[in-house]
Amino acid sequence: MELAEGKLKFIEAWGKLGSEWGINRTMAQVHALLLISPEALTTEEVMAELSISRGNANMTLRDLIDWGLVEKQHKTGERKEYFFAEKDTWIIARRVAEERKKRELDPVIKILGQLTEVKGDEKDPAFMAFKSSVININKLANNVNKTLETMLKAEENWFFGSIFKMFKK
Amino acid sequence: MELAEGKLKFIEAWGKLGSEWGINRTMAQVHALLLISPEALTTEEVMAELSISRGNANMTLRDLIDWGLVEKQHKTGERKEYFFAEKDTWIIARRVAEERKKRELDPVIKILGQLTEVKGDEKDPAFMAFKSSVININKLANNVNKTLETMLKAEENWFFGSIFKMFKK
DNA sequence: CCAAACTTTCAAAAATAAGTGAAAGAAAAG
DNA sequence: CTTTTCTTTCACTTATTTTTGAAAGTTTGG
């Protein structure tokens, strides 16, 4: 396979994966493009490579910056802004985990906490089923939460290294 | 908070979480409804509770069965089919992880493997950047894959228990 | 200031995904 | 069989998400 074909496949695969995980396809594609680019690109270049509009490129790049996956760069003597992606996959994974935890897991945990407090008739099977489901999901969510918090602090080698060691015992 | 209100909040929260993770909102809501229901429900009941059409209810229930999250039940002497959700959250988490691994991670790992083989000019920065990104993502993906495989075999207590123990050292 | 170069916004359009409901299909009862 | 009861399908509608592009906004150099 040639580089040009490989690039296209990579961008396509990353875009598809993103959309299966609730991330807009174009955003994942722009990220992929910047990931495999040795140097920072301008908005114009991103637009041209992926055939997307100026507005779309601008918004998408801004979102990637919000996620902490892309940075603006300025070249001396130039007016244009350049965009550059973080290349360390462990940092990428952490940023994504961090952002999604904040946006999605934290709110759900808050609601589950409230739902734990729902009062009702202990003789009512509907109430008991509700209560036990909520308690169990709450436990799982808190376990996931703690694991994520640990991961966010960890070094890659230490994190995966320790997990693997643990399973070899 | 009352049970009725709690139910609605739970269904709503579960639906929202689902849609943020690429799962259709109605599917997550039907799952939520069955999760907090002490007994199996009919298609009619699901339709009524969530105000959805027969077609939608039918397709959604079938999808949930495909994901291994819901089972059909037959009551003796009755024609109707009843649907019942697995209640053990650890089993739910495992089923979801298993299914998504199969549908999403495995294909991506396959493509990454192919992209590792792309040949090009070692002097070309574009080629080198591509190659190193692909290699790094490939490594991360394989780490995630191995961790998932282990998790799929594990017991909940052992899995989270071991992770926590590990981090207390 | 002003004009050129560049960036951001957002209402409208396009694309995609999800939901409906009536009709067709299946299975059990009589 | 054939009627009844229940389930599945799918062409069409509706809702949601994404993209566009032109206009407004901003920054910088002269």
mmCIF file of C-alpha atoms (C1' of nucleotides) in Angstrom:
data_model
loop_
_atom_site.group_PDB
_atom_site.id
_atom_site.type_symbol
_atom_site.label_atom_id
_atom_site.label_comp_id
_atom_site.label_asym_id
_atom_site.label_seq_id
_atom_site.Cartn_x
_atom_site.Cartn_y
_atom_site.Cartn_z
ATOM 1 C CA MET A 1 0.000 0.000 0.000
ATOM 2 C CA GLU A 2 1.152 3.512 -0.827
ATOM 3 C CA LEU A 3 1.346 6.449 1.553
ATOM 4 C CA ALA A 4 -1.472 8.355 -0.184
ATOM 5 C CA GLU A 5 -3.820 5.397 0.056
ATOM 6 C CA GLY A 6 -2.758 4.708 3.620
ATOM 7 C CA LYS A 7 -3.543 8.278 4.646
ATOM 8 C CA LEU A 8 -7.030 8.049 3.209
ATOM 9 C CA LYS A 9 -7.686 4.740 4.941
ATOM 10 C CA PHE A 10 -6.439 6.097 8.217
ATOM 11 C CA ILE A 11 -8.609 9.205 8.033
ATOM 12 C CA GLU A 12 -11.613 7.113 7.073
ATOM 13 C CA ALA A 13 -11.081 4.578 9.857
ATOM 14 C CA TRP A 14 -10.572 7.261 12.489
ATOM 15 C CA GLY A 15 -13.674 9.074 11.308
ATOM 16 C CA LYS A 16 -15.759 5.940 11.478
ATOM 17 C CA LEU A 17 -14.514 5.031 14.927
ATOM 18 C CA GLY A 18 -15.266 8.543 16.129
ATOM 19 C CA SER A 19 -18.825 8.478 14.856
ATOM 20 C CA GLU A 20 -19.456 5.122 16.531
ATOM 21 C CA TRP A 21 -18.419 6.739 19.794
ATOM 22 C CA GLY A 22 -20.607 9.807 19.583
ATOM 23 C CA ILE A 23 -17.906 12.064 18.140
ATOM 24 C CA ASN A 24 -18.726 13.890 14.983
ATOM 25 C CA ARG A 25 -17.128 12.232 11.980
ATOM 26 C CA THR A 26 -15.553 15.355 10.543
ATOM 27 C CA MET A 27 -13.973 16.202 13.859
ATOM 28 C CA ALA A 28 -12.361 12.788 14.029
ATOM 29 C CA GLN A 29 -11.178 13.134 10.428
ATOM 30 C CA VAL A 30 -9.591 16.521 11.000
ATOM 31 C CA HIS A 31 -7.915 15.058 14.041
ATOM 32 C CA ALA A 32 -6.639 12.127 11.987
ATOM 33 C CA LEU A 33 -5.301 14.469 9.320
ATOM 34 C CA LEU A 34 -3.381 16.536 11.851
ATOM 35 C CA LEU A 35 -2.154 13.416 13.632
ATOM 36 C CA ILE A 36 -0.311 12.139 10.609
ATOM 37 C CA SER A 37 0.881 15.538 9.496
ATOM 38 C CA PRO A 38 4.514 16.268 10.359
ATOM 39 C CA GLU A 39 3.817 19.948 10.656
ATOM 40 C CA ALA A 40 1.050 22.331 11.570
ATOM 41 C CA LEU A 41 -1.589 23.032 8.891
ATOM 42 C CA THR A 42 -3.652 26.107 8.115
ATOM 43 C CA THR A 43 -7.431 26.191 7.955
ATOM 44 C CA GLU A 44 -7.103 26.435 4.158
ATOM 45 C CA GLU A 45 -5.082 23.248 4.015
ATOM 46 C CA VAL A 46 -7.528 21.348 6.203
ATOM 47 C CA MET A 47 -10.410 22.569 4.038
ATOM 48 C CA ALA A 48 -8.638 21.447 0.876
ATOM 49 C CA GLU A 49 -7.501 18.042 2.158
ATOM 50 C CA LEU A 50 -10.900 17.015 3.431
ATOM 51 C CA SER A 51 -13.092 19.052 1.080
ATOM 52 C CA ILE A 52 -14.999 20.788 3.811
ATOM 53 C CA SER A 53 -16.239 24.352 4.130
ATOM 54 C CA ARG A 54 -14.504 27.164 5.939
ATOM 55 C CA GLY A 55 -17.172 27.307 8.619
ATOM 56 C CA ASN A 56 -16.984 23.624 9.277
ATOM 57 C CA ALA A 57 -13.190 23.625 9.422
ATOM 58 C CA ASN A 58 -13.196 26.543 11.814
ATOM 59 C CA MET A 59 -15.746 25.080 14.208
ATOM 60 C CA THR A 60 -14.187 21.648 14.149
ATOM 61 C CA LEU A 61 -10.724 22.992 14.890
ATOM 62 C CA ARG A 62 -12.097 25.017 17.740
ATOM 63 C CA ASP A 63 -13.777 21.928 19.198
ATOM 64 C CA LEU A 64 -10.537 19.961 18.906
ATOM 65 C CA ILE A 65 -8.771 22.731 20.786
ATOM 66 C CA ASP A 66 -11.489 22.593 23.480
ATOM 67 C CA TRP A 67 -10.848 18.880 23.826
ATOM 68 C CA GLY A 68 -7.164 19.620 24.287
ATOM 69 C CA LEU A 69 -6.224 17.553 21.250
ATOM 70 C CA VAL A 70 -5.034 20.349 18.974
ATOM 71 C CA GLU A 71 -3.098 23.559 19.494
ATOM 72 C CA LYS A 72 -2.890 26.825 17.606
ATOM 73 C CA GLN A 73 0.531 27.853 16.442
ATOM 74 C CA HIS A 74 1.801 31.079 14.969
ATOM 75 C CA LYS A 75 4.727 31.206 12.625
ATOM 76 C CA THR A 76 6.902 34.285 12.949
ATOM 77 C CA GLY A 77 6.207 36.869 10.317
ATOM 78 C CA GLU A 78 2.933 35.242 9.290
ATOM 79 C CA ARG A 79 -0.596 36.283 9.931
ATOM 80 C CA LYS A 80 -2.190 32.889 9.454
ATOM 81 C CA GLU A 81 -2.918 30.476 12.251
ATOM 82 C CA TYR A 82 -1.543 26.977 12.114
ATOM 83 C CA PHE A 83 -2.961 23.921 13.834
ATOM 84 C CA PHE A 84 -0.986 21.105 15.309
ATOM 85 C CA ALA A 85 -2.138 17.885 16.971
ATOM 86 C CA GLU A 86 -0.775 16.312 20.104
ATOM 87 C CA LYS A 87 0.925 13.118 18.931
ATOM 88 C CA ASP A 88 1.361 11.145 22.146
ATOM 89 C CA THR A 89 -1.405 8.566 22.104
ATOM 90 C CA TRP A 90 -1.429 8.145 25.855
ATOM 91 C CA ILE A 91 -2.023 11.869 26.304
ATOM 92 C CA ILE A 92 -4.771 11.723 23.653
ATOM 93 C CA ALA A 93 -6.472 8.831 25.431
ATOM 94 C CA ARG A 94 -6.281 10.665 28.723
ATOM 95 C CA ARG A 95 -7.644 13.905 27.345
ATOM 96 C CA VAL A 96 -10.590 12.104 25.746
ATOM 97 C CA ALA A 97 -11.278 10.138 28.921
ATOM 98 C CA GLU A 98 -11.041 13.290 31.015
ATOM 99 C CA GLU A 99 -13.380 15.253 28.804
ATOM 100 C CA ARG A 100 -15.995 12.543 28.536
ATOM 101 C CA LYS A 101 -15.872 11.823 32.218
ATOM 102 C CA LYS A 102 -16.535 15.478 32.911
ATOM 103 C CA ARG A 103 -19.277 15.853 30.313
ATOM 104 C CA GLU A 104 -21.063 12.544 30.713
ATOM 105 C CA LEU A 105 -20.104 10.387 33.643
ATOM 106 C CA ASP A 106 -20.124 13.115 36.295
ATOM 107 C CA PRO A 107 -23.684 14.301 35.492
ATOM 108 C CA VAL A 108 -24.976 10.732 35.478
ATOM 109 C CA ILE A 109 -23.370 9.999 38.823
ATOM 110 C CA LYS A 110 -25.021 13.078 40.235
ATOM 111 C CA ILE A 111 -28.463 11.965 39.036
ATOM 112 C CA LEU A 112 -27.907 8.424 40.296
ATOM 113 C CA GLY A 113 -27.085 9.873 43.695
ATOM 114 C CA GLN A 114 -30.405 11.702 43.721
ATOM 115 C CA LEU A 115 -32.269 8.603 42.583
ATOM 116 C CA THR A 116 -30.799 6.633 45.462
ATOM 117 C CA GLU A 117 -32.816 8.909 47.729
ATOM 118 C CA VAL A 118 -36.202 8.129 46.189
ATOM 119 C CA LYS A 119 -38.592 7.012 48.917
ATOM 120 C CA GLY A 120 -41.399 4.518 48.513
ATOM 121 C CA ASP A 121 -43.260 1.500 49.739
ATOM 122 C CA GLU A 122 -40.835 -1.289 50.633
ATOM 123 C CA LYS A 123 -43.568 -3.803 49.912
ATOM 124 C CA ASP A 124 -43.996 -2.616 46.329
ATOM 125 C CA PRO A 125 -41.994 -4.822 43.925
ATOM 126 C CA ALA A 126 -41.804 -1.956 41.420
ATOM 127 C CA PHE A 127 -40.176 0.232 44.042
ATOM 128 C CA MET A 128 -37.780 -2.481 45.198
ATOM 129 C CA ALA A 129 -36.719 -3.300 41.628
ATOM 130 C CA PHE A 130 -36.119 0.383 40.941
ATOM 131 C CA LYS A 131 -34.129 0.831 44.089
ATOM 132 C CA SER A 132 -31.906 -2.162 43.593
ATOM 133 C CA SER A 133 -31.180 -1.291 39.948
ATOM 134 C CA VAL A 134 -30.260 2.248 40.879
ATOM 135 C CA ILE A 135 -28.018 1.115 43.720
ATOM 136 C CA ASN A 136 -26.198 -1.391 41.537
ATOM 137 C CA ILE A 137 -25.684 0.980 38.643
ATOM 138 C CA ASN A 138 -24.526 3.594 41.094
ATOM 139 C CA LYS A 139 -21.899 1.205 42.432
ATOM 140 C CA LEU A 140 -20.657 0.333 38.971
ATOM 141 C CA ALA A 141 -20.544 3.994 37.935
ATOM 142 C CA ASN A 142 -18.496 4.852 40.987
ATOM 143 C CA ASN A 143 -16.090 2.018 40.303
ATOM 144 C CA VAL A 144 -15.624 3.198 36.741
ATOM 145 C CA ASN A 145 -15.202 6.722 37.997
ATOM 146 C CA LYS A 146 -12.469 5.781 40.449
ATOM 147 C CA THR A 147 -10.671 3.742 37.829
ATOM 148 C CA LEU A 148 -10.769 6.668 35.420
ATOM 149 C CA GLU A 149 -9.494 9.068 38.028
ATOM 150 C CA THR A 150 -6.561 6.790 38.625
ATOM 151 C CA MET A 151 -5.909 6.464 34.929
ATOM 152 C CA LEU A 152 -5.933 10.221 34.512
ATOM 153 C CA LYS A 153 -3.079 10.502 36.951
ATOM 154 C CA ALA A 154 -1.120 7.558 35.691
ATOM 155 C CA GLU A 155 1.775 7.157 33.322
ATOM 156 C CA GLU A 156 1.041 4.876 30.418
ATOM 157 C CA ASN A 157 3.734 2.334 31.173
ATOM 158 C CA TRP A 158 2.757 2.170 34.766
ATOM 159 C CA PHE A 159 -0.950 1.877 34.017
ATOM 160 C CA PHE A 160 -0.881 -0.900 31.444
ATOM 161 C CA GLY A 161 2.204 -2.457 32.960
ATOM 162 C CA SER A 162 0.477 -2.854 36.300
ATOM 163 C CA ILE A 163 -2.687 -4.193 34.762
ATOM 164 C CA PHE A 164 -0.825 -6.856 32.864
ATOM 165 C CA LYS A 165 1.304 -7.821 35.816
ATOM 166 C CA MET A 166 -1.825 -8.161 37.872
ATOM 167 C CA PHE A 167 -3.351 -10.652 35.448
ATOM 168 C CA LYS A 168 -0.291 -12.846 35.238
ATOM 169 C CA LYS A 169 -0.364 -13.730 38.897
ATOM 170 C CA MET B 1 -38.667 12.412 45.060
ATOM 171 C CA GLU B 2 -41.442 9.964 44.222
ATOM 172 C CA LEU B 3 -41.049 6.658 42.419
ATOM 173 C CA ALA B 4 -42.918 7.836 39.329
ATOM 174 C CA GLU B 5 -40.691 10.870 38.954
ATOM 175 C CA GLY B 6 -37.584 8.815 39.700
ATOM 176 C CA LYS B 7 -38.466 6.340 36.959
ATOM 177 C CA LEU B 8 -38.824 9.110 34.415
ATOM 178 C CA LYS B 9 -35.510 10.664 35.432
ATOM 179 C CA PHE B 10 -33.774 7.336 35.251
ATOM 180 C CA ILE B 11 -35.128 6.553 31.789
ATOM 181 C CA GLU B 12 -34.225 10.014 30.591
ATOM 182 C CA ALA B 13 -30.681 9.879 32.001
ATOM 183 C CA TRP B 14 -30.032 6.432 30.585
ATOM 184 C CA GLY B 15 -31.340 7.517 27.185
ATOM 185 C CA LYS B 16 -29.113 10.559 27.149
ATOM 186 C CA LEU B 17 -26.052 8.591 28.162
ATOM 187 C CA GLY B 18 -26.780 6.064 25.440
ATOM 188 C CA SER B 19 -27.056 8.677 22.733
ATOM 189 C CA GLU B 20 -23.765 10.248 23.777
ATOM 190 C CA TRP B 21 -22.155 6.869 23.239
ATOM 191 C CA GLY B 22 -23.517 6.141 19.795
ATOM 192 C CA ILE B 23 -26.458 4.076 21.021
ATOM 193 C CA ASN B 24 -29.867 5.072 19.822
ATOM 194 C CA ARG B 25 -31.770 6.938 22.511
ATOM 195 C CA THR B 26 -34.918 4.830 22.350
ATOM 196 C CA MET B 27 -32.930 1.648 22.682
ATOM 197 C CA ALA B 28 -31.304 2.922 25.853
ATOM 198 C CA GLN B 29 -34.699 4.028 27.188
ATOM 199 C CA VAL B 30 -36.327 0.677 26.569
ATOM 200 C CA HIS B 31 -33.388 -0.906 28.299
ATOM 201 C CA ALA B 32 -33.800 1.442 31.254
ATOM 202 C CA LEU B 33 -37.497 0.669 31.476
ATOM 203 C CA LEU B 34 -36.891 -3.066 31.566
ATOM 204 C CA LEU B 35 -34.028 -2.659 34.018
ATOM 205 C CA ILE B 36 -36.217 -1.140 36.684
ATOM 206 C CA SER B 37 -39.177 -3.368 35.982
ATOM 207 C CA PRO B 38 -39.592 -6.224 38.467
ATOM 208 C CA GLU B 39 -41.136 -8.433 35.835
ATOM 209 C CA ALA B 40 -41.055 -9.018 32.110
ATOM 210 C CA LEU B 41 -43.102 -6.635 29.957
ATOM 211 C CA THR B 42 -44.961 -7.127 26.707
ATOM 212 C CA THR B 43 -44.395 -5.099 23.541
ATOM 213 C CA GLU B 44 -47.706 -3.365 24.263
ATOM 214 C CA GLU B 45 -46.547 -2.271 27.682
ATOM 215 C CA VAL B 46 -43.251 -0.942 26.357
ATOM 216 C CA MET B 47 -45.125 0.966 23.638
ATOM 217 C CA ALA B 48 -47.479 2.488 26.190
ATOM 218 C CA GLU B 49 -44.857 3.418 28.791
ATOM 219 C CA LEU B 50 -42.564 5.165 26.334
ATOM 220 C CA SER B 51 -45.162 6.296 23.778
ATOM 221 C CA ILE B 52 -43.456 4.657 20.855
ATOM 222 C CA SER B 53 -44.831 2.791 17.868
ATOM 223 C CA ARG B 54 -45.151 -0.933 17.504
ATOM 224 C CA GLY B 55 -42.506 -1.050 14.800
ATOM 225 C CA ASN B 56 -40.038 0.888 16.857
ATOM 226 C CA ALA B 57 -40.646 -1.203 19.964
ATOM 227 C CA ASN B 58 -40.223 -4.400 18.023
ATOM 228 C CA MET B 59 -36.967 -3.396 16.340
ATOM 229 C CA THR B 60 -35.515 -1.965 19.509
ATOM 230 C CA LEU B 61 -36.319 -5.069 21.540
ATOM 231 C CA ARG B 62 -34.740 -7.208 18.870
ATOM 232 C CA ASP B 63 -31.575 -5.101 18.973
ATOM 233 C CA LEU B 64 -31.424 -5.378 22.752
ATOM 234 C CA ILE B 65 -31.690 -9.134 22.413
ATOM 235 C CA ASP B 66 -28.849 -9.084 19.867
ATOM 236 C CA TRP B 67 -26.732 -7.205 22.380
ATOM 237 C CA GLY B 68 -27.495 -9.879 24.958
ATOM 238 C CA LEU B 69 -29.093 -7.360 27.309
ATOM 239 C CA VAL B 70 -32.685 -8.571 27.087
ATOM 240 C CA GLU B 71 -34.342 -11.978 26.864
ATOM 241 C CA LYS B 72 -37.665 -13.173 25.533
ATOM 242 C CA GLN B 73 -39.853 -15.014 27.971
ATOM 243 C CA HIS B 74 -43.020 -16.999 27.478
ATOM 244 C CA LYS B 75 -45.590 -17.351 30.212
ATOM 245 C CA THR B 76 -47.360 -20.681 30.323
ATOM 246 C CA GLY B 77 -50.794 -20.544 28.794
ATOM 247 C CA GLU B 78 -50.131 -17.182 27.110
ATOM 248 C CA ARG B 79 -49.490 -16.353 23.505
ATOM 249 C CA LYS B 80 -47.761 -13.063 24.070
ATOM 250 C CA GLU B 81 -44.015 -12.651 24.332
ATOM 251 C CA TYR B 82 -42.552 -10.993 27.384
ATOM 252 C CA PHE B 83 -39.235 -9.183 27.601
ATOM 253 C CA PHE B 84 -36.932 -9.192 30.552
ATOM 254 C CA ALA B 85 -33.629 -7.393 31.125
ATOM 255 C CA GLU B 86 -30.498 -8.809 32.659
ATOM 256 C CA LYS B 87 -30.141 -6.970 35.982
ATOM 257 C CA ASP B 88 -26.552 -7.708 36.967
ATOM 258 C CA THR B 89 -24.644 -4.543 36.082
ATOM 259 C CA TRP B 90 -21.335 -6.322 35.764
ATOM 260 C CA ILE B 91 -22.813 -8.681 33.172
ATOM 261 C CA ILE B 92 -24.342 -5.691 31.363
ATOM 262 C CA ALA B 93 -20.998 -3.895 31.281
ATOM 263 C CA ARG B 94 -19.294 -6.992 29.976
ATOM 264 C CA ARG B 95 -21.860 -7.618 27.265
ATOM 265 C CA VAL B 96 -21.600 -4.035 26.046
ATOM 266 C CA ALA B 97 -17.807 -4.127 26.111
ATOM 267 C CA GLU B 98 -17.781 -7.463 24.290
ATOM 268 C CA GLU B 99 -20.157 -6.302 21.595
ATOM 269 C CA ARG B 100 -18.409 -2.997 20.958
ATOM 270 C CA LYS B 101 -15.013 -4.623 20.929
ATOM 271 C CA LYS B 102 -16.232 -7.025 18.277
ATOM 272 C CA ARG B 103 -18.006 -4.406 16.183
ATOM 273 C CA GLU B 104 -15.562 -1.528 16.491
ATOM 274 C CA LEU B 105 -12.196 -2.223 18.027
ATOM 275 C CA ASP B 106 -11.444 -5.434 16.144
ATOM 276 C CA PRO B 107 -11.994 -3.885 12.682
ATOM 277 C CA VAL B 108 -9.856 -0.864 13.566
ATOM 278 C CA ILE B 109 -7.034 -3.069 14.819
ATOM 279 C CA LYS B 110 -7.160 -4.974 11.569
ATOM 280 C CA ILE B 111 -6.835 -1.779 9.509
ATOM 281 C CA LEU B 112 -4.047 -0.461 11.729
ATOM 282 C CA GLY B 113 -2.176 -3.692 11.136
ATOM 283 C CA GLN B 114 -2.418 -3.140 7.383
ATOM 284 C CA LEU B 115 -1.345 0.475 7.698
ATOM 285 C CA THR B 116 1.769 -0.597 9.593
ATOM 286 C CA GLU B 117 2.837 -2.237 6.348
ATOM 287 C CA VAL B 118 2.671 0.901 4.204
ATOM 288 C CA LYS B 119 6.015 1.411 2.453
ATOM 289 C CA GLY B 120 7.547 4.732 1.583
ATOM 290 C CA ASP B 121 10.535 7.010 1.531
ATOM 291 C CA GLU B 122 12.247 7.046 4.923
ATOM 292 C CA LYS B 123 13.541 10.523 4.135
ATOM 293 C CA ASP B 124 10.050 11.929 3.647
ATOM 294 C CA PRO B 125 8.792 13.627 6.827
ATOM 295 C CA ALA B 126 5.190 13.020 5.783
ATOM 296 C CA PHE B 127 5.885 9.307 5.558
ATOM 297 C CA MET B 128 7.747 9.189 8.851
ATOM 298 C CA ALA B 129 5.016 11.106 10.689
ATOM 299 C CA PHE B 130 2.397 8.770 9.271
ATOM 300 C CA LYS B 131 4.359 5.700 10.204
ATOM 301 C CA SER B 132 5.050 6.749 13.748
ATOM 302 C CA SER B 133 1.444 7.784 14.394
ATOM 303 C CA VAL B 134 0.166 4.485 13.086
ATOM 304 C CA ILE B 135 2.653 2.494 15.142
ATOM 305 C CA ASN B 136 1.789 4.351 18.320
ATOM 306 C CA ILE B 137 -1.952 4.103 17.881
ATOM 307 C CA ASN B 138 -1.543 0.463 17.045
ATOM 308 C CA LYS B 139 0.276 -0.118 20.315
ATOM 309 C CA LEU B 140 -2.378 1.678 22.333
ATOM 310 C CA ALA B 141 -5.180 -0.171 20.564
ATOM 311 C CA ASN B 142 -3.543 -3.490 21.323
ATOM 312 C CA ASN B 143 -3.132 -2.566 24.961
ATOM 313 C CA VAL B 144 -6.785 -1.635 25.214
ATOM 314 C CA ASN B 145 -7.674 -4.833 23.433
ATOM 315 C CA LYS B 146 -5.737 -7.009 25.838
ATOM 316 C CA THR B 147 -7.189 -5.213 28.830
ATOM 317 C CA LEU B 148 -10.699 -5.742 27.489
ATOM 318 C CA GLU B 149 -10.080 -9.399 26.838
ATOM 319 C CA THR B 150 -8.999 -9.818 30.414
ATOM 320 C CA MET B 151 -11.967 -7.904 31.692
ATOM 321 C CA LEU B 152 -14.334 -10.073 29.675
ATOM 322 C CA LYS B 153 -13.098 -13.115 31.521
ATOM 323 C CA ALA B 154 -12.981 -11.547 34.950
ATOM 324 C CA GLU B 155 -15.367 -11.541 37.867
ATOM 325 C CA GLU B 156 -16.418 -8.087 38.947
ATOM 326 C CA ASN B 157 -15.064 -8.309 42.473
ATOM 327 C CA TRP B 158 -11.800 -9.611 41.276
ATOM 328 C CA PHE B 159 -11.482 -7.027 38.524
ATOM 329 C CA PHE B 160 -12.188 -3.868 40.453
ATOM 330 C CA GLY B 161 -10.807 -5.313 43.657
ATOM 331 C CA SER B 162 -7.473 -5.968 42.016
ATOM 332 C CA ILE B 163 -7.354 -2.578 40.363
ATOM 333 C CA PHE B 164 -7.949 -0.820 43.634
ATOM 334 C CA LYS B 165 -5.472 -2.943 45.521
ATOM 335 C CA MET B 166 -2.933 -2.176 42.848
ATOM 336 C CA PHE B 167 -3.345 1.554 43.301
ATOM 337 C CA LYS B 168 -3.098 1.487 47.040
ATOM 338 C CA LYS B 169 0.408 0.073 47.044
ATOM 339 C "C1'" DC C 1 -7.685 55.849 10.614
ATOM 340 C "C1'" DC C 2 -8.244 52.533 6.593
ATOM 341 C "C1'" DA C 3 -7.788 48.642 3.960
ATOM 342 C "C1'" DA C 4 -6.236 44.028 3.449
ATOM 343 C "C1'" DA C 5 -5.881 39.486 5.414
ATOM 344 C "C1'" DC C 6 -7.677 36.491 8.037
ATOM 345 C "C1'" DT C 7 -11.315 34.369 11.483
ATOM 346 C "C1'" DT C 8 -15.811 33.648 13.374
ATOM 347 C "C1'" DT C 9 -20.745 33.346 13.300
ATOM 348 C "C1'" DC C 10 -25.189 31.576 12.255
ATOM 349 C "C1'" DA C 11 -29.487 31.039 9.475
ATOM 350 C "C1'" DA C 12 -30.633 28.127 6.017
ATOM 351 C "C1'" DA C 13 -29.878 23.812 3.391
ATOM 352 C "C1'" DA C 14 -28.438 19.160 3.087
ATOM 353 C "C1'" DA C 15 -27.537 14.823 4.876
ATOM 354 C "C1'" DT C 16 -28.374 11.315 8.103
ATOM 355 C "C1'" DA C 17 -30.789 8.809 11.540
ATOM 356 C "C1'" DA C 18 -34.863 7.398 13.827
ATOM 357 C "C1'" DG C 19 -39.802 6.459 14.130
ATOM 358 C "C1'" DT C 20 -44.402 5.342 12.268
ATOM 359 C "C1'" DG C 21 -48.199 2.492 11.024
ATOM 360 C "C1'" DA C 22 -50.487 -0.243 7.976
ATOM 361 C "C1'" DA C 23 -49.956 -4.416 5.680
ATOM 362 C "C1'" DA C 24 -47.950 -8.887 5.388
ATOM 363 C "C1'" DG C 25 -46.381 -12.875 7.856
ATOM 364 C "C1'" DA C 26 -46.539 -16.696 11.480
ATOM 365 C "C1'" DA C 27 -48.068 -19.452 14.909
ATOM 366 C "C1'" DA C 28 -51.533 -21.383 17.790
ATOM 367 C "C1'" DA C 29 -56.472 -22.439 18.779
ATOM 368 C "C1'" DG C 30 -60.601 -24.157 17.466
ATOM 369 C "C1'" DC D 1 -58.687 -25.405 7.317
ATOM 370 C "C1'" DT D 2 -59.628 -20.855 8.785
ATOM 371 C "C1'" DT D 3 -59.852 -17.551 12.247
ATOM 372 C "C1'" DT D 4 -57.689 -15.142 15.766
ATOM 373 C "C1'" DT D 5 -53.860 -13.259 18.023
ATOM 374 C "C1'" DC D 6 -49.641 -11.694 17.979
ATOM 375 C "C1'" DT D 7 -45.042 -10.400 15.492
ATOM 376 C "C1'" DT D 8 -42.281 -8.558 11.830
ATOM 377 C "C1'" DT D 9 -41.287 -5.748 7.930
ATOM 378 C "C1'" DC D 10 -40.486 -1.665 5.264
ATOM 379 C "C1'" DA D 11 -41.771 2.489 2.388
ATOM 380 C "C1'" DC D 12 -42.660 6.666 3.980
ATOM 381 C "C1'" DT D 13 -42.551 10.609 7.362
ATOM 382 C "C1'" DT D 14 -40.451 13.152 10.946
ATOM 383 C "C1'" DA D 15 -36.688 14.667 13.801
ATOM 384 C "C1'" DT D 16 -31.964 15.481 14.568
ATOM 385 C "C1'" DT D 17 -27.434 16.461 13.307
ATOM 386 C "C1'" DT D 18 -24.121 18.286 10.318
ATOM 387 C "C1'" DT D 19 -22.495 21.376 6.752
ATOM 388 C "C1'" DT D 20 -22.448 25.376 4.057
ATOM 389 C "C1'" DG D 21 -21.255 30.011 2.686
ATOM 390 C "C1'" DA D 22 -21.954 34.668 2.833
ATOM 391 C "C1'" DA D 23 -21.846 38.359 6.001
ATOM 392 C "C1'" DA D 24 -20.048 40.279 10.120
ATOM 393 C "C1'" DG D 25 -16.158 40.630 13.059
ATOM 394 C "C1'" DT D 26 -11.260 41.098 14.189
ATOM 395 C "C1'" DT D 27 -6.486 41.978 13.870
ATOM 396 C "C1'" DT D 28 -2.418 43.920 11.798
ATOM 397 C "C1'" DG D 29 0.425 46.818 8.805
ATOM 398 C "C1'" DG D 30 0.823 50.990 6.516
#
